[in-house]
Coordinates of N, CA and C and ligand atoms in Angstrom, one line a residue:
M1131 N -47.5 63.9 -4.6 CA -47.8 63.3 -2.6 C -45.9 64.5 -2.8
P1132 N -46.4 66.0 -1.5 CA -44.5 66.2 -1.8 C -43.6 65.5 -1.0
V1133 N -44.1 64.8 -0.2 CA -42.6 64.2 0.5 C -43.0 62.1 0.2
D1134 N -41.3 62.0 0.0 CA -41.2 60.3 -0.4 C -40.8 59.7 0.6
F1135 N -41.3 59.2 1.1 CA -42.0 58.6 2.6 C -40.4 57.5 2.7
N1136 N -40.4 57.0 1.4 CA -38.9 56.0 1.5 C -38.1 56.6 1.5
R1137 N -37.6 57.7 1.3 CA -36.5 58.4 0.9 C -36.0 58.9 2.4
L1138 N -37.4 59.3 3.0 CA -37.6 60.1 4.7 C -37.0 58.7 5.4
I1139 N -37.0 57.5 5.1 CA -36.8 56.5 6.2 C -35.6 56.3 5.6
E1140 N -35.1 56.1 4.3 CA -34.1 55.6 4.8 C -32.6 56.2 5.3
K1141 N -33.3 57.9 5.0 CA -32.1 58.6 5.3 C -32.6 58.5 7.1
H1142 N -33.4 58.5 7.7 CA -33.4 58.6 9.0 C -32.8 57.1 9.4
L1143 N -32.1 55.8 8.4 CA -31.5 55.2 9.4 C -30.4 54.7 8.7
H1144 N -29.9 55.5 7.5 CA -28.6 55.6 7.3 C -27.6 55.7 8.1
R1145 N -26.4 55.1 8.8 CA -25.4 54.6 9.4 C -24.2 54.6 8.3
E1146 N -23.3 55.6 9.2 CA -22.0 55.1 8.5 C -21.5 54.4 8.7
S1147 N -21.0 53.2 7.8 CA -20.6 52.4 8.3 C -19.1 51.6 8.4
R1148 N -18.6 51.7 9.7 CA -16.7 52.0 10.6 C -16.5 50.8 9.6
P1149 N -14.7 50.9 8.9 CA -14.0 50.4 8.7 C -14.0 49.4 9.3
K1150 N -13.6 47.9 8.8 CA -13.3 46.7 9.8 C -11.7 46.9 10.0
R1151 N -11.3 46.3 11.2 CA -9.9 46.4 11.4 C -9.7 44.2 11.4
V1152 N -8.6 44.4 10.5 CA -8.3 42.8 10.3 C -7.5 42.5 12.0
G1153 N -8.1 41.4 11.5 CA -7.5 40.6 13.3 C -8.7 40.8 14.0
Y1154 N -9.6 42.3 13.6 CA -11.3 41.7 14.8 C -12.1 40.6 14.1
Y1155 N -12.8 40.5 14.7 CA -14.0 39.6 13.6 C -15.6 39.4 15.4
Y1156 N -15.9 39.6 14.6 CA -17.7 39.6 14.3 C -17.9 38.2 15.1
P1157 N -18.6 37.8 16.1 CA -19.0 36.7 15.8 C -20.5 36.7 14.9
S1158 N -21.1 37.8 14.4 CA -22.6 37.6 13.8 C -22.4 37.3 12.5
E1159 N -20.5 37.2 12.4 CA -20.1 36.6 10.8 C -20.2 35.0 10.6
A1160 N -19.5 34.8 11.4 CA -19.2 33.0 11.6 C -20.0 32.0 10.3
G1161 N -21.0 32.8 10.4 CA -21.4 31.3 9.3 C -21.4 32.1 7.7
N1162 N -20.7 33.1 7.7 CA -21.1 34.0 6.0 C -20.6 33.3 5.8
C1163 N -20.5 33.6 4.6 CA -19.4 32.9 3.5 C -17.8 33.3 3.2
M1164 N -17.1 32.7 3.5 CA -15.7 33.6 3.9 C -15.2 34.7 2.8
R1165 N -15.7 34.6 1.6 CA -14.7 35.0 0.7 C -15.7 37.1 0.7
K1166 N -17.0 36.4 1.3 CA -17.8 38.1 1.1 C -16.8 38.1 2.7
S1167 N -16.7 37.7 3.6 CA -16.2 38.4 4.8 C -14.9 39.2 4.1
W1168 N -13.9 38.5 3.7 CA -12.9 38.9 3.0 C -12.8 40.3 2.4
Y1169 N -13.7 40.2 1.6 CA -14.2 41.2 0.6 C -14.4 42.8 1.9
S1170 N -15.4 42.1 3.2 CA -16.2 43.3 3.6 C -14.6 44.2 4.4
Y1171 N -13.9 43.0 4.5 CA -12.0 44.3 5.4 C -11.8 44.5 4.1
K1172 N -11.7 44.5 3.0 CA -10.9 44.8 1.9 C -11.2 46.0 1.5
Y1173 N -12.5 46.0 1.0 CA -13.5 46.7 0.2 C -14.7 47.0 1.0
P1174 N -14.9 47.4 1.9 CA -16.5 48.3 2.8 C -17.2 48.7 1.8
Q1175 N -18.6 48.3 2.0 CA -19.5 49.1 0.8 C -20.4 50.3 1.7
P1176 N -21.3 50.9 1.5 CA -21.8 51.7 2.0 C -23.1 50.9 2.3
L1177 N -23.7 50.7 3.4 CA -24.9 49.4 3.4 C -26.3 50.5 2.8
D1178 N -27.0 49.3 1.7 CA -27.9 49.4 1.2 C -29.2 49.8 1.8
P1179 N -29.7 50.7 1.1 CA -31.0 51.1 2.3 C -32.3 50.0 2.2
K1180 N -31.9 49.4 1.2 CA -33.3 48.3 1.8 C -32.9 47.1 3.1
K1181 N -31.4 46.7 2.9 CA -30.8 46.1 4.0 C -31.3 46.9 5.0
G1182 N -30.6 48.2 5.2 CA -31.0 49.2 6.5 C -32.0 48.8 7.2
K1183 N -33.3 48.4 5.9 CA -34.8 48.2 6.4 C -34.7 47.2 7.4
Y1184 N -34.4 46.2 6.7 CA -34.7 45.0 7.1 C -33.7 44.7 8.1
F1185 N -32.6 45.1 8.8 CA -32.1 45.3 9.9 C -33.0 45.8 10.9
Y1186 N -33.1 47.0 10.4 CA -34.0 47.4 11.0 C -35.4 47.0 12.1
L1187 N -35.9 46.0 11.2 CA -37.1 45.1 11.7 C -36.6 43.9 12.5
G1188 N -35.5 43.7 12.0 CA -34.9 42.6 12.6 C -35.0 43.3 14.4
N1189 N -34.5 43.7 14.2 CA -34.5 45.4 15.3 C -35.5 45.0 17.0
L1190 N -36.6 44.9 15.7 CA -38.1 45.7 16.1 C -38.3 44.1 16.8
L1191 N -38.3 43.3 16.1 CA -39.5 42.0 16.0 C -38.1 41.4 17.5
H1192 N -36.6 42.0 17.9 CA -35.9 41.1 18.9 C -36.3 42.5 19.7
D1193 N -36.3 43.3 20.0 CA -37.1 44.7 20.9 C -38.5 43.2 21.2
F1194 N -39.7 43.4 20.8 CA -41.0 42.3 20.6 C -40.9 41.2 21.3
I1195 N -40.1 40.3 21.7 CA -39.5 39.0 21.6 C -38.9 39.4 23.4
A1196 N -38.2 40.6 23.7 CA -37.2 40.9 24.9 C -39.0 41.5 25.9
E1197 N -39.5 41.7 25.0 CA -41.3 43.0 25.9 C -42.3 41.3 26.2
V1198 N -42.1 40.2 25.4 CA -42.8 39.2 25.3 C -42.3 38.5 26.8
I1199 N -40.8 37.9 26.5 CA -40.0 37.2 28.6 C -39.9 37.6 29.5
E1200 N -39.9 39.6 29.0 CA -40.0 40.5 30.1 C -41.6 40.4 30.8
N1201 N -42.2 40.0 30.1 CA -44.0 40.4 30.5 C -44.0 40.1 32.4
P1202 N -44.0 40.6 33.5 CA -44.4 40.3 34.4 C -45.0 39.1 34.9
E1203 N -46.4 38.9 34.0 CA -46.8 37.4 33.6 C -46.6 36.4 33.4
N1204 N -45.7 36.2 32.6 CA -45.2 35.3 32.1 C -44.2 34.3 33.2
T1205 N -44.5 33.3 33.4 CA -44.2 32.4 34.5 C -43.2 31.1 33.9
E1206 N -43.0 31.1 32.7 CA -42.5 29.8 31.9 C -41.1 29.8 31.1
V1207 N -40.6 31.2 31.5 CA -39.1 31.6 31.0 C -39.2 32.5 31.7
R1208 N -37.3 33.0 32.5 CA -37.0 33.7 32.8 C -35.6 34.5 32.0
L1209 N -35.4 36.0 32.4 CA -34.7 36.2 31.3 C -32.8 36.5 32.5
L1210 N -32.0 36.3 32.1 CA -30.8 36.0 32.3 C -30.5 37.1 32.1
E1211 N -29.9 37.1 30.5 CA -28.9 38.7 30.3 C -29.8 38.8 29.2
K1212 N -29.3 39.5 28.4 CA -30.0 39.8 27.0 C -28.6 41.0 26.8
E1213 N -28.6 41.7 25.0 CA -27.6 41.9 24.8 C -26.5 42.0 25.4
V1214 N -25.9 40.4 24.9 CA -24.8 39.7 25.2 C -23.3 39.4 24.9
S1215 N -22.6 39.9 25.4 CA -21.3 40.3 24.5 C -20.6 39.2 25.3
L1216 N -19.8 39.3 24.2 CA -18.7 38.0 23.1 C -17.6 38.3 23.7
K1217 N -16.5 37.6 23.7 CA -14.9 37.6 23.8 C -14.5 36.2 24.0
I1218 N -13.8 36.3 22.6 CA -13.1 34.9 22.3 C -11.7 35.0 21.9
P1219 N -10.7 35.4 23.3 CA -9.6 35.9 22.6 C -9.2 34.5 22.3
Q1220 N -7.7 34.9 20.9 CA -7.2 33.9 20.3 C -5.4 34.6 20.1
P1221 N -4.4 33.8 20.0 CA -3.5 34.0 20.2 C -3.2 35.2 19.0
E1222 N -3.5 34.6 17.9 CA -2.8 35.9 16.7 C -4.2 37.0 16.0
F1223 N -5.8 36.4 16.8 CA -6.9 37.7 16.4 C -7.6 37.2 18.0
M1224 N -8.7 38.0 17.9 CA -10.6 38.2 18.3 C -11.4 38.1 18.1
I1225 N -12.6 37.3 18.4 CA -13.7 37.5 18.3 C -14.3 38.1 19.8
S1226 N -14.9 38.9 19.0 CA -15.5 40.0 20.2 C -16.9 40.7 18.9
G1227 N -17.4 40.7 20.5 CA -19.2 41.5 19.9 C -20.0 41.8 20.5
R1228 N -21.0 43.0 20.6 CA -22.5 42.3 21.6 C -23.1 42.1 20.5
I1229 N -24.2 41.2 21.1 CA -24.8 40.4 19.8 C -26.3 41.0 21.0
D1230 N -26.8 41.4 20.3 CA -28.3 42.1 20.2 C -29.8 41.0 20.1
D1231 N -29.2 39.8 19.4 CA -30.2 39.1 19.0 C -30.4 38.1 19.7
I1232 N -29.5 37.5 20.7 CA -29.3 36.5 21.5 C -30.0 36.9 23.5
F1233 N -30.5 36.1 24.4 CA -31.0 36.0 24.9 C -30.3 34.8 25.9
V1234 N -30.0 35.2 27.1 CA -29.6 34.1 28.4 C -31.1 34.0 29.0
L1235 N -31.6 32.3 29.1 CA -33.1 32.9 29.6 C -32.6 31.5 30.5
T1236 N -33.5 31.3 31.2 CA -33.8 29.7 32.1 C -35.3 29.6 32.1
A1237 N -35.5 28.1 31.9 CA -36.7 27.5 31.9 C -37.1 26.2 32.8
D1238 N -37.7 26.0 33.7 CA -37.8 24.2 34.3 C -36.1 24.5 34.7
G1239 N -35.6 25.4 35.2 CA -34.3 24.9 35.8 C -33.4 25.1 35.1
R1240 N -33.4 24.8 34.0 CA -32.4 25.0 32.7 C -31.7 25.7 32.0
K1241 N -30.4 26.3 32.0 CA -30.5 27.0 31.4 C -30.1 27.5 29.8
F1242 N -30.5 28.1 28.9 CA -30.3 27.9 27.4 C -29.6 29.7 26.9
I1243 N -29.7 29.3 25.6 CA -29.4 30.6 24.6 C -30.3 30.8 23.6
L1244 N -31.1 31.6 23.6 CA -32.0 32.0 22.7 C -31.3 32.8 21.4
E1245 N -31.6 32.2 20.3 CA -31.3 33.9 19.1 C -32.8 34.0 18.5
V1246 N -32.7 35.2 18.6 CA -33.9 35.7 17.3 C -34.0 36.0 16.1
K1247 N -34.4 35.6 15.2 CA -34.1 35.4 13.8 C -35.4 36.3 13.7
S1248 N -35.6 36.6 12.8 CA -36.2 37.4 12.1 C -36.6 37.2 10.4
T1249 N -37.9 36.2 9.8 CA -37.7 35.7 8.1 C -38.9 35.9 7.7
G1250 N -38.8 36.1 6.5 CA -39.6 36.6 5.4 C -40.5 35.1 5.2
Q1251 N -39.1 34.1 5.1 CA -39.7 33.1 4.5 C -41.2 32.3 5.5
S1252 N -41.2 30.8 4.6 CA -42.3 30.2 5.1 C -42.1 29.5 5.9
L1253 N -42.6 29.1 7.5 CA -42.1 28.8 8.4 C -42.8 27.4 8.5
G1254 N -44.0 27.1 8.0 CA -43.9 25.5 7.3 C -43.2 24.8 6.9
W1255 N -42.3 25.8 5.9 CA -41.8 24.9 4.9 C -40.3 24.4 5.5
M1256 N -39.7 25.6 6.5 CA -38.3 25.6 7.6 C -38.4 24.0 8.1
K1257 N -37.5 23.0 7.4 CA -37.5 21.7 7.9 C -36.2 21.3 9.2
S1258 N -34.9 22.8 8.9 CA -34.3 22.9 10.1 C -33.5 23.9 9.8
P1259 N -33.2 24.9 11.1 CA -32.0 26.3 11.5 C -31.2 25.8 9.6
Q1260 N -31.4 27.4 9.9 CA -29.7 27.6 8.5 C -28.4 27.3 9.2
D1261 N -27.7 26.7 8.5 CA -26.1 26.9 9.0 C -25.5 28.2 9.7
A1262 N -25.9 29.1 9.0 CA -25.2 30.3 9.2 C -25.7 30.7 11.1
H1263 N -26.7 30.6 11.3 CA -27.4 30.7 12.6 C -27.0 29.6 13.5
V1264 N -26.5 28.4 13.2 CA -26.9 27.5 14.4 C -25.4 27.3 14.5
M1265 N -23.9 28.0 13.1 CA -22.5 28.4 13.8 C -22.5 29.6 15.0
Q1266 N -23.3 30.3 14.4 CA -23.7 31.3 15.4 C -23.6 31.2 16.8
I1267 N -25.2 30.6 16.8 CA -25.2 30.1 18.3 C -24.4 28.7 19.5
Q1268 N -23.5 28.2 18.2 CA -22.5 27.4 19.1 C -21.2 28.4 19.8
L1269 N -21.1 29.4 18.7 CA -20.3 30.0 19.1 C -21.1 30.4 20.4
Y1270 N -21.8 31.2 20.3 CA -22.6 31.9 21.7 C -22.2 30.7 23.3
M1271 N -23.0 29.6 22.9 CA -22.9 28.7 23.2 C -21.3 28.2 24.3
H1272 N -20.7 28.2 23.3 CA -19.3 27.4 23.8 C -18.7 28.8 25.0
S1273 N -19.1 30.0 24.2 CA -18.1 31.8 25.2 C -18.5 32.0 26.5
H1274 N -20.1 31.0 26.7 CA -20.4 31.4 27.6 C -21.0 29.9 28.9
E1275 N -20.0 28.8 27.9 CA -20.3 27.8 28.9 C -22.1 27.2 28.4
V1276 N -22.8 27.4 27.8 CA -24.0 26.7 28.0 C -24.5 25.8 27.1
K1277 N -24.7 24.5 27.6 CA -25.1 23.2 26.7 C -26.4 23.9 26.1
E1278 N -27.0 24.0 26.5 CA -28.5 23.7 25.6 C -28.5 25.5 25.0
G1279 N -29.5 25.7 23.1 CA -29.7 26.7 22.8 C -30.9 26.5 21.5
V1280 N -31.4 27.6 21.8 CA -32.8 27.5 20.4 C -33.2 28.6 19.8
I1281 N -32.8 28.3 18.1 CA -33.1 29.0 16.7 C -34.5 29.2 17.0
L1282 N -34.6 30.8 17.5 CA -35.8 31.1 17.3 C -36.4 32.2 16.2
Y1283 N -37.5 31.6 15.0 CA -37.6 32.1 14.0 C -39.2 32.5 13.8
V1284 N -38.9 34.2 13.9 CA -40.2 34.9 13.9 C -40.3 35.5 12.3
D1285 N -42.1 34.6 12.2 CA -42.1 35.9 10.3 C -42.8 37.1 10.8
K1286 N -41.6 37.6 10.2 CA -41.8 39.3 9.9 C -43.5 39.9 9.6
N1287 N -44.0 38.6 9.2 CA -45.8 39.4 8.4 C -46.6 38.9 9.1
S1288 N -46.5 38.0 9.7 CA -47.3 36.9 10.8 C -47.5 36.9 12.2
L1289 N -45.8 37.6 13.1 CA -45.6 37.1 14.1 C -45.4 35.5 14.6
E1290 N -46.1 34.5 13.5 CA -45.9 32.9 13.8 C -44.0 32.8 14.3
S1291 N -44.3 31.7 15.0 CA -42.8 31.4 15.6 C -42.5 29.9 14.9
R1292 N -41.6 30.0 15.1 CA -41.1 27.9 14.6 C -39.5 28.2 15.6
W1293 N -39.0 27.4 15.8 CA -37.9 27.6 16.7 C -37.7 25.7 17.0
F1294 N -36.0 25.1 16.6 CA -35.3 24.4 17.0 C -34.6 24.5 18.0
E1295 N -34.3 23.2 18.7 CA -33.3 23.1 19.7 C -31.8 22.5 19.2
V1296 N -30.9 23.1 19.6 CA -29.2 23.0 19.2 C -28.5 22.7 20.6
R1297 N -27.6 21.1 20.6 CA -27.4 21.3 21.6 C -25.7 21.4 21.3
Y1298 N -24.8 21.8 22.6 CA -23.5 22.4 22.6 C -22.8 21.4 21.9
D1299 N -21.7 21.9 20.8 CA -21.0 20.5 20.3 C -19.5 21.6 20.2
P1300 N -19.0 21.0 21.3 CA -17.4 21.2 21.4 C -16.9 21.7 19.8
A1301 N -17.0 20.2 18.8 CA -15.8 20.6 17.2 C -16.8 21.7 16.6
V1302 N -18.1 21.4 16.5 CA -18.8 22.6 16.0 C -18.5 23.7 16.3
A1303 N -18.5 24.3 17.9 CA -17.4 25.7 18.2 C -16.3 25.5 17.9
E1304 N -15.2 24.6 17.7 CA -14.0 24.9 17.8 C -13.7 24.9 16.3
G1305 N -14.2 24.1 15.0 CA -14.7 24.8 14.1 C -15.1 26.0 13.0
V1306 N -16.2 26.7 13.9 CA -16.2 28.0 13.8 C -14.8 28.6 14.8
I1307 N -14.2 28.8 15.6 CA -13.2 29.3 15.6 C -11.9 28.9 14.3
A1308 N -12.1 27.9 14.1 CA -11.0 27.7 12.9 C -11.2 28.2 11.9
R1309 N -12.4 28.3 11.4 CA -13.2 29.4 10.2 C -12.5 31.0 10.1
F1310 N -12.5 31.3 11.4 CA -11.8 32.6 11.4 C -10.5 32.5 11.7
A1311 N -9.9 31.8 11.9 CA -8.7 31.5 11.9 C -8.4 31.9 10.4
E1312 N -8.6 30.8 9.7 CA -8.5 30.9 8.2 C -8.7 31.9 7.4
L1313 N -9.8 32.6 8.1 CA -10.3 33.7 7.1 C -8.8 35.4 8.1
D1314 N -8.9 35.3 9.0 CA -7.3 35.9 9.5 C -6.1 35.8 8.7
R1315 N -5.9 34.3 8.7 CA -4.7 34.1 7.7 C -4.7 34.5 6.3
L1316 N -5.9 34.1 5.4 CA -6.2 34.9 4.0 C -5.9 36.4 4.3
L1317 N -6.3 36.8 5.3 CA -6.8 38.4 5.1 C -5.2 38.7 4.9
K1318 N -4.8 38.5 6.0 CA -2.9 39.0 6.2 C -1.9 38.4 5.0
A1319 N -2.4 37.5 4.3 CA -1.3 37.2 3.5 C -2.1 37.1 2.2
E1320 N -3.2 38.7 1.8 CA -3.9 39.1 0.9 C -3.8 38.5 -0.2
R1321 N -4.5 36.5 0.8 CA -5.4 35.9 -0.8 C -6.9 35.6 -0.2
L1322 N -7.4 35.8 -1.2 CA -8.7 35.6 -1.4 C -9.5 34.5 -1.2
P1323 N -10.5 33.6 0.2 CA -11.1 31.9 -0.4 C -11.7 32.4 -1.2
D1324 N -12.0 31.0 -1.1 CA -12.8 29.9 -1.8 C -13.9 31.2 -2.4
P1325 N -14.7 31.2 -3.3 CA -16.2 31.4 -3.2 C -17.2 30.2 -2.7
E1326 N -17.2 30.5 -1.4 CA -18.0 29.0 -1.2 C -19.4 29.2 -0.7
A1327 N -19.9 30.5 -1.2 CA -21.7 30.4 -1.2 C -21.7 29.4 -2.6
R1328 N -21.0 30.1 -3.7 CA -21.3 29.3 -4.7 C -20.4 27.9 -4.8
Q1329 N -19.8 27.1 -4.3 CA -19.5 26.3 -4.1 C -20.6 25.5 -2.9
R1330 N -21.0 26.2 -2.9 CA -21.9 25.1 -1.5 C -23.1 25.0 -1.5
P1331 N -24.1 24.8 -2.6 CA -25.4 24.7 -3.1 C -26.7 25.2 -2.0
E1332 N -26.5 24.7 -0.3 CA -27.4 25.0 0.7 C -26.8 26.5 1.2
W1333 N -25.8 27.3 0.3 CA -25.7 28.3 0.8 C -25.9 28.7 -0.4
A1334 N -26.0 28.8 -1.6 CA -25.6 29.7 -2.9 C -26.9 31.3 -2.7
W1335 N -28.1 30.5 -1.7 CA -29.0 31.7 -1.1 C -28.1 32.8 -1.0
M1336 N -26.4 32.8 -1.0 CA -26.1 34.5 0.1 C -25.8 34.9 -0.9
C1337 N -26.2 34.6 -2.1 CA -25.0 35.4 -3.3 C -26.5 36.1 -4.0
K1338 N -27.2 36.3 -3.2 CA -28.3 36.5 -3.9 C -28.4 37.9 -3.6
Y1339 N -27.8 38.1 -2.1 CA -28.2 39.3 -1.0 C -26.6 39.7 -1.4
C1340 N -26.0 39.0 -1.7 CA -24.2 39.4 -1.5 C -23.8 41.3 -2.7
E1341 N -23.6 42.3 -1.9 CA -22.9 43.5 -2.5 C -21.8 42.8 -3.2
Y1342 N -21.3 42.1 -2.8 CA -19.9 41.5 -4.3 C -20.0 41.2 -5.4
A1343 N -21.5 40.3 -5.3 CA -21.6 39.6 -6.4 C -21.1 40.0 -8.0
Q1344 N -21.6 41.5 -8.5 CA -21.1 42.3 -9.2 C -19.8 42.9 -8.7
G1345 N -19.0 42.4 -10.1 CA -18.0 43.2 -9.8 C -16.3 43.2 -9.1
F1346 N -16.8 41.9 -8.1 CA -15.8 41.7 -7.5 C -15.7 39.9 -7.7
C1347 N -17.0 39.3 -7.1 CA -17.1 37.7 -7.1 C -16.9 37.9 -8.7
V1348 N -16.7 37.1 -9.2 CA -16.3 36.8 -10.6 C -15.8 35.6 -10.5
V1349 N -16.7 34.2 -11.3 CA -16.6 32.9 -10.5 C -15.5 32.3 -11.2
N1350 N -14.3 32.5 -11.8 CA -13.2 31.8 -11.8 C -12.0 32.8 -11.1
K1351 N -12.5 33.9 -10.8 CA -11.3 34.1 -9.8 C -10.9 33.6 -8.8
S1352 N -9.8 33.5 -7.8 CA -9.8 32.5 -7.0 C -8.2 32.8 -6.3
Ligands
SF4_2595 S1 -21.6 36.1 -4.5 FE1 -21.2 34.3 -3.0 S2 -19.6 33.2 -3.5 FE2 -18.8 35.2 -4.0 S3 -18.8 36.7 -2.1 FE3 -20.7 36.6 -2.5 S4 -22.1 35.3 -1.5 FE4 -19.4 34.7 -1.6

């Protein structure tokens, strides 16, 4: 075969990653291992082509859900906002970003936030949403003053879905903002955070996908 289509797709998806500025934090980072976020500011890495493909698939699925919601024949749920912007200014730093996996919707006269996540995991085994996704949706509900949320997981192999309702909890949202404050403090103090994902069994899966697992995040370094 004269053409390597894998390479062609990777070339098409390749984007230069822009370095992050300390003091400006992205809402999508809310539930990341704090050490990984810290490294991403200090030692930015080029995006792994495999991850680029995964993100692109996620965007395609997001567009598909937008199409489902915006179908004129859909009378069950109405779109109020998509590609939502978020800004949570704090005295020392700013949490802000445009979030394309979030929709603001109404159904039965109730307003809620929908967070769409593509997954390759078996939906049948899924008993609860991931901590990181709960943290993100709490932040979105907080900034948009919405009390109800739904995390929708869509199986990228079958388009089957499973969803979890999440009620706004100001304590959780404040906790997420406090995590950003801690990240900000440690970045400015040049101090490495604890390897959270290694320390919390339910977060251990993050290390498998972490570009800093080799060469940076050695077990005893703190
Ligand atoms: S390897 Fe694991 S603990 Fe270390 S930075 Fe990455 S996600 Fe965090």
